[in-house]
Coordinates of C-alpha atoms and ligand atoms in Angstrom, one line a residue:
X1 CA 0.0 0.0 0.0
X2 CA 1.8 3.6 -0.8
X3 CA 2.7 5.8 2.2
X4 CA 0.5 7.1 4.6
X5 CA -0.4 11.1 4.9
X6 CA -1.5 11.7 8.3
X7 CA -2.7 15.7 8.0
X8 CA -5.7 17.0 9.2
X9 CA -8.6 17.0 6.4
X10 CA -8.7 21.3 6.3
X11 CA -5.6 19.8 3.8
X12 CA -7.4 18.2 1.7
X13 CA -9.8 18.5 -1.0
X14 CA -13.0 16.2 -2.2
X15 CA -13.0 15.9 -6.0
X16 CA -15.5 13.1 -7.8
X17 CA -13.8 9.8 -8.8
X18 CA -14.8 10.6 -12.1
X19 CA -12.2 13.3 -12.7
X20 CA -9.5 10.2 -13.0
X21 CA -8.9 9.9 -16.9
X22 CA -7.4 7.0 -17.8
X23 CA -4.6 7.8 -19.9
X24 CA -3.6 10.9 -18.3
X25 CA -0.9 12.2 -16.1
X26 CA -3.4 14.2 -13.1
X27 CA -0.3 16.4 -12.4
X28 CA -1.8 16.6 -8.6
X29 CA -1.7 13.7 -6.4
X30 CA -4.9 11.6 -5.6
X31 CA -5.9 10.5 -2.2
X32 CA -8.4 8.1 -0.5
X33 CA -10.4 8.7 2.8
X34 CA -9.5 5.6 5.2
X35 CA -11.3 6.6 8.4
X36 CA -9.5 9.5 9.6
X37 CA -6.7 9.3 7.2
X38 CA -5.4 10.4 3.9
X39 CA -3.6 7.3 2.2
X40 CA -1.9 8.4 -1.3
X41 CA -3.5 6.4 -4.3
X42 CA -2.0 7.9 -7.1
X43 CA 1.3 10.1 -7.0
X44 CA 0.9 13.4 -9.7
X45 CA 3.2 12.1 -12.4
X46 CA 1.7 8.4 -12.5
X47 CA -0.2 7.2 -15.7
X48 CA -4.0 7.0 -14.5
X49 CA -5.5 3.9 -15.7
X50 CA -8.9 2.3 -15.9
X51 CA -7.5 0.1 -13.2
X52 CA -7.4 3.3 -10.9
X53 CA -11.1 4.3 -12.1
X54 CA -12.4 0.7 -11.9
X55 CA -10.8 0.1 -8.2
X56 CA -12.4 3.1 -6.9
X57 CA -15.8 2.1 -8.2
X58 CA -15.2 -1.5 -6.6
X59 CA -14.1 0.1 -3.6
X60 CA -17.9 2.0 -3.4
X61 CA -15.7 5.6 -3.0
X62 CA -18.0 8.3 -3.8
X63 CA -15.1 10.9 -3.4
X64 CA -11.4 11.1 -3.6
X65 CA -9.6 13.6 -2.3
X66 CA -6.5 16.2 -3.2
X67 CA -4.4 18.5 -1.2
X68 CA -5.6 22.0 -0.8
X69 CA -3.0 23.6 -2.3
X70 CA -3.4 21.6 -5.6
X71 CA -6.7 23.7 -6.3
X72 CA -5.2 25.3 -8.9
X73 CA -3.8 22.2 -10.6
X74 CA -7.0 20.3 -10.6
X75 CA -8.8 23.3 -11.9
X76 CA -6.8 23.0 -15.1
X77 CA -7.0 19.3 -15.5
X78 CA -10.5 19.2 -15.7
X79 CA -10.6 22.9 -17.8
X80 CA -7.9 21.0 -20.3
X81 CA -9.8 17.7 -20.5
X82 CA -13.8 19.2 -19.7
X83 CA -15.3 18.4 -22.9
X84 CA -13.8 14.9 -22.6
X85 CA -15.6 14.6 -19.1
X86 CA -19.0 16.2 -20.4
X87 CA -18.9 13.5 -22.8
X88 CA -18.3 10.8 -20.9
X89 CA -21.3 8.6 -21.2
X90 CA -20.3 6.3 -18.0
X91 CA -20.3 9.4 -15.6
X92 CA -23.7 10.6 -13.9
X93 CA -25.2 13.7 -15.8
X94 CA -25.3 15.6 -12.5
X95 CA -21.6 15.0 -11.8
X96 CA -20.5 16.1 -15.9
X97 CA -22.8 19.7 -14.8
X98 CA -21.9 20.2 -11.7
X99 CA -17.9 19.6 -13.2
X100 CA -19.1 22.4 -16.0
X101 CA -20.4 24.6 -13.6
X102 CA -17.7 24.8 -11.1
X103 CA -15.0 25.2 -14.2
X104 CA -16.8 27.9 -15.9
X105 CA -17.7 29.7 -12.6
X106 CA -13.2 29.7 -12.0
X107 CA -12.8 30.9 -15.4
X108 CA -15.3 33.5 -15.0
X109 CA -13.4 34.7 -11.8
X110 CA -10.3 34.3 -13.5
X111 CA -11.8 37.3 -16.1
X112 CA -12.9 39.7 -13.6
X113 CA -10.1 39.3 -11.5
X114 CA -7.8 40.2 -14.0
X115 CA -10.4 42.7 -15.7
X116 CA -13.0 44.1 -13.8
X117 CA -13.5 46.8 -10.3
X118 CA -12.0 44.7 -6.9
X119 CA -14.1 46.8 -5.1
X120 CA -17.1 45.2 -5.2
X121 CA -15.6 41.9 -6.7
X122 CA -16.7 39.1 -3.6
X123 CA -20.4 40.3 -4.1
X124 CA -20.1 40.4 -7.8
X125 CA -18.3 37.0 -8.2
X126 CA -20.5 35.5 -5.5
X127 CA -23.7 36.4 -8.2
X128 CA -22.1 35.5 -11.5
X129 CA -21.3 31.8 -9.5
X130 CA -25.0 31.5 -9.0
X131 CA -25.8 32.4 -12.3
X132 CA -23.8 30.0 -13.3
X133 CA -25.3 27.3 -10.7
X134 CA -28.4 28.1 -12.0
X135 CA -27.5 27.7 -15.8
X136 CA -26.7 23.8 -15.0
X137 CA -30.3 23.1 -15.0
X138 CA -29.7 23.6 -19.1
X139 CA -27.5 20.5 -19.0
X140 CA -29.1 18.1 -17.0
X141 CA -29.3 16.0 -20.6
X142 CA -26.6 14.2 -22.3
X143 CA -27.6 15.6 -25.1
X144 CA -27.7 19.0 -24.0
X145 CA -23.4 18.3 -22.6
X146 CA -22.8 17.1 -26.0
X147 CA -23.9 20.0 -27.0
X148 CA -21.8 22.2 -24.6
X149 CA -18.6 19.5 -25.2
X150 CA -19.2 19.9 -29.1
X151 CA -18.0 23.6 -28.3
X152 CA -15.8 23.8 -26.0
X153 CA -14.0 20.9 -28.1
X154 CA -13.8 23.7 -31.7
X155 CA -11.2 25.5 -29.4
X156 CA -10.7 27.3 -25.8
X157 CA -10.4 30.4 -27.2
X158 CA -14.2 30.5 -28.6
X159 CA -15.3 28.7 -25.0
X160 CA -12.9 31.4 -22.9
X161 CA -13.8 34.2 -25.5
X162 CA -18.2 33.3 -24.6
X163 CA -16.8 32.8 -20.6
X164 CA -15.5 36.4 -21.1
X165 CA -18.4 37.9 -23.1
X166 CA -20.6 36.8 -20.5
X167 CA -18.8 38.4 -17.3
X168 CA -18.9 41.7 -19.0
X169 CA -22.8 41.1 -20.1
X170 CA -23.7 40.6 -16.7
X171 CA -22.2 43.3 -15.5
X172 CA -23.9 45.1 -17.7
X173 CA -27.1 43.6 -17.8
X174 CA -27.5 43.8 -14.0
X175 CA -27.4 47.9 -14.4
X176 CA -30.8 47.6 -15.8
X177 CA -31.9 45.7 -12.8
X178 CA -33.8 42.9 -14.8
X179 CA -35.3 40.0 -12.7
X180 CA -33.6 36.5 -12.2
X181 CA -34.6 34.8 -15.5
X182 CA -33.7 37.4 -17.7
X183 CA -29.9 37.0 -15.8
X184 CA -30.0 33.8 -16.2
X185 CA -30.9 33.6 -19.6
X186 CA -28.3 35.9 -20.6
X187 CA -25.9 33.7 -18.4
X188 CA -26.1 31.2 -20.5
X189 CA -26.8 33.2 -23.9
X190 CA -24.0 35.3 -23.6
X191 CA -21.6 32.1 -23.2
X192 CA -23.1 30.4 -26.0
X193 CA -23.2 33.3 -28.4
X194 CA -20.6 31.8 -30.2
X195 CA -21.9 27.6 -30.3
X196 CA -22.3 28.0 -33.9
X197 CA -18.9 28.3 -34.3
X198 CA -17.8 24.9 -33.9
X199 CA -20.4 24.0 -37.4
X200 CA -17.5 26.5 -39.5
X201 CA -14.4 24.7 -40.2
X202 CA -11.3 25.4 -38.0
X203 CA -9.4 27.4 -40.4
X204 CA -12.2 30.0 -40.8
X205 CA -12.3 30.6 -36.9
X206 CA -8.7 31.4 -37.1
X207 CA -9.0 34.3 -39.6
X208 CA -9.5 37.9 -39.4
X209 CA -13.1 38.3 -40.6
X210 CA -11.9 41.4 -42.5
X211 CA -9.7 39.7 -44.6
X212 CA -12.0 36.9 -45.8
X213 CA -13.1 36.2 -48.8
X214 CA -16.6 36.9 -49.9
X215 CA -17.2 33.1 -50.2
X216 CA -15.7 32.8 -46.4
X217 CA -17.5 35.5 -44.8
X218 CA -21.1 34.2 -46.3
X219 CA -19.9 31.1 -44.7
X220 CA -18.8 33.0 -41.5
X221 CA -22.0 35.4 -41.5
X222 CA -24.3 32.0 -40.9
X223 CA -22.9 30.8 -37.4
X224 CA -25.4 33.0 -34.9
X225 CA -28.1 30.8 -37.4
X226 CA -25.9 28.1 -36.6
X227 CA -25.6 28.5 -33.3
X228 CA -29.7 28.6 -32.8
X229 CA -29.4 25.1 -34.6
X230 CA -26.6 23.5 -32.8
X231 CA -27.8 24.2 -29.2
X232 CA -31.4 22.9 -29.9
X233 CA -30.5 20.2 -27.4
X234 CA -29.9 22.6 -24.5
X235 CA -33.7 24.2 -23.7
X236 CA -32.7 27.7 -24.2
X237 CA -35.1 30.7 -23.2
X238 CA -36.2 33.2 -26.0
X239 CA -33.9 35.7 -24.3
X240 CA -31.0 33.1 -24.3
X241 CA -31.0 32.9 -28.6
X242 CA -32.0 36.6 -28.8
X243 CA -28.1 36.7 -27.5
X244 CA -26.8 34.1 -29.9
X245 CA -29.1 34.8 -32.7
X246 CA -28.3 38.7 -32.9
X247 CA -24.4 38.9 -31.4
X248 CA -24.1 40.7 -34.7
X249 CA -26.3 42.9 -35.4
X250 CA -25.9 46.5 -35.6
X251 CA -27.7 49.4 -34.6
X252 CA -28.0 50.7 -38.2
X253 CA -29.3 47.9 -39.4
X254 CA -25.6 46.7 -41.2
X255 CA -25.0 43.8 -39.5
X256 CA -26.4 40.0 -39.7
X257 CA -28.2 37.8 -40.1
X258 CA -31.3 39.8 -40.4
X259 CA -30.4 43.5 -40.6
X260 CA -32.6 44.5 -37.4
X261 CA -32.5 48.2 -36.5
X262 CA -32.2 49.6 -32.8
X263 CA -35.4 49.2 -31.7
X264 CA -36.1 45.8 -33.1
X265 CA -33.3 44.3 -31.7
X266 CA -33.7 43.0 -28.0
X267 CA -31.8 44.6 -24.9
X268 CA -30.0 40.9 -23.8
X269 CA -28.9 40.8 -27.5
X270 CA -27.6 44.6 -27.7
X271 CA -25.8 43.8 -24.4
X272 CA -24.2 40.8 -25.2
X273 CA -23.3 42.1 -29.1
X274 CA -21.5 45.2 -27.3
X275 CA -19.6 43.0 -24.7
X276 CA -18.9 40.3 -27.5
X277 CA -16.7 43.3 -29.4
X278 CA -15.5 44.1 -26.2
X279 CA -13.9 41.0 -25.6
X280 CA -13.4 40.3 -28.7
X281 CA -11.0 43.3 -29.0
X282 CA -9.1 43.0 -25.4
X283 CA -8.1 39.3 -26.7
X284 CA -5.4 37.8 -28.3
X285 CA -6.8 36.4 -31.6
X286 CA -4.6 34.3 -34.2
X287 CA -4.5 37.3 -36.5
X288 CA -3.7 40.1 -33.8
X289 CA -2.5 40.9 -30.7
X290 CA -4.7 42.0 -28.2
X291 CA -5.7 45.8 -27.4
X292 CA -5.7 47.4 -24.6
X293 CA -9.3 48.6 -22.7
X294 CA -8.3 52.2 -23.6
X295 CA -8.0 51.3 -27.2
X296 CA -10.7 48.8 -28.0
X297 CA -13.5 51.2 -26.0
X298 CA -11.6 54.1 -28.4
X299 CA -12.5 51.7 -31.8
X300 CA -15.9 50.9 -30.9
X301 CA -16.7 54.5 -30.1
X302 CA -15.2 55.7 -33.7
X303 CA -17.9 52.8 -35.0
X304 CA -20.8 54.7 -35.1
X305 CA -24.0 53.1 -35.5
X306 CA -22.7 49.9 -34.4
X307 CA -23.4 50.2 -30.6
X308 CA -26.4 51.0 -28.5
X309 CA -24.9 54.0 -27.0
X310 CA -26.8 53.6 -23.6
X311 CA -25.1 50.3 -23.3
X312 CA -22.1 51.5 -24.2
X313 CA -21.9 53.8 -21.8
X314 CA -22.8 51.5 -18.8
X315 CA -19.6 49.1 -20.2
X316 CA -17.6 52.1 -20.2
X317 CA -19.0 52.4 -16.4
X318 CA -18.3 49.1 -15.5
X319 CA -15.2 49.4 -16.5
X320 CA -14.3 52.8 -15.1
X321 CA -15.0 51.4 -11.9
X322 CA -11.7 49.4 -12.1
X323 CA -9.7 52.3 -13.8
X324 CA -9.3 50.4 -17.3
X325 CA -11.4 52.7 -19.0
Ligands
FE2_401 FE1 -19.9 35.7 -33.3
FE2_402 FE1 -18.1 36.3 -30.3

């Protein structure tokens, strides 16, 4: 039996038995519960196996543990191999959500940490984790996590880009005071915005819409469509595909798919179209470095009729707050 641990269980960590991949290297070590101690089942650098998966679920263990200070290391396993887990037929639907819900709600700290006011960041960051606690009644199907997997699989930077879009549009959105389903809705419509993306082939993603082709940006144009299409297996809300359906339409009626004018398109989509450029911009893409808040507010502002200027204004507050802007 491998060597014995004897710290106090503050040290430790539960994670679900299901996070062991076979055929991965955990990069944290893995420890069981044997009455009041820790007892080391797998050391960071072994080579999981379905032995280590099949033992546990022979064994009856409904948790396994890691040491606290590993957080971080775990936290990236599971954000590395999550649309591997979401897919994984042999673990419980609740276990594949509740392993969504508690990667996207890190990532979503991760953005306003690094982006957003610390003044009032515990309350804020305490609200967007509900929101996102509440969204995982969306993927309580396999279907609907195939779904979710099928995007987060075309590429991190479309799933980080929609984590990021959907900070900033809640932000946003909650200076309008709208009620809890309208949040939620754009919770999870803001971070899909995008799920029509992984229907255009990789190559397309990776290029500067401005220089496509006319062929490639027909092509392009069709992914909010797209998007409507490939999450019919997650129950969205109206208000959730107003946000994917209309990420690109424009004030002045130039943008797509339909051409809407001000008016006719819907305050969730107008929020989320603005905070999409705004990410968008403050992002590293394949074709650009990313700019700074200063200089991405600066080009949105020189696009007139593009923006709903009340929202505009209320990013620009948001992100005054934290002295970016
Ligand atoms: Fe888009
Ligand atoms: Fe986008």
């Amino acid at each position: 039996m491998p060597a014995k641990n004897q710290d106090t269980p503050q040290n430790y960590l539960p994670i679900p038995p299901e996070h062991i991949l076979p055929g991965t290297r955990a990069g944290f070590e893995i420890y069981l519960k044997q009455g009041q101690r820790f007892v080391l089942y797998a050391k960071d650098n072994d080579q999981l196996t379905e032995e280590h998966r099949s033992r546990l679920g022979a064994m009856g263990a409904r948790k396994v543990y890691i040491s606290a200070g590993k957080e971080k290391e775990h936290a990236e396993y599971v954000q590395k191999h999550l649309a591997r887990i979401l897919n994984d037929e042999s673990i419980p639907v609740d276990v594949r959500s509740e392993t969504w819900s508690n990667s996207a709600s890190r990532l979503a700290e991760d953005v306003y940490e690094a982006n957003l006011p610390a003044t009032v960041l515990r309350k804020r960051v305490q609200r967007i984790r509900q929101l996102i606690e509440m969204s995982r009644r969306f993927f309580d199907t396999p279907e609907a996590l195939k779904e979710l997997a099928r995007f987060i699989d075309c590429g991190q930077q479309a799933y980080n880009h929609g984590i990021g879009t959907m900070v900033y549009a809640l932000c946003v959105m909650q200076t309008f005071d709208p009620d809890q389903a309208t949040m939620t809705d754009m919770c999870i419509g803001s971070m899909l915005h995008d799920i029509g993306k992984a229907t255009l082939p990789a190559t397309l993603s990776e290029k500067d819409p401005e220089t496509m082709t006319p062929e490639e940006f027909t092509a392009y144009m069709t992914h909010p469509v797209m998007g409507v299409r490939a999450g019919s297996a997650i129950p969205l809300m109206p208000e959730a595909i107003h946000c994917v359906l209309f990420h690109h339409e424009r004030m002045d009626g130039k943008g797509y798919p339909s051409g809407a004018t001000e008016g006719e398109i819907p305050l969730t989509a107008r929020v989320t179209a603005t905070c999409n450029t705004y990410d968008g911009l403050t992002r590293d893409q394949p074709w650009r470095e990313r700019l700074t808040p200063f200089e991405a507010l600066k080009r949105m502002r020189d696009d007139t009729g593009a923006h709903d200027p009340d929202v505009f204004k209320r990013l620009v507050q948001v992100l005054s707050d934290s002295g970016l802007a």
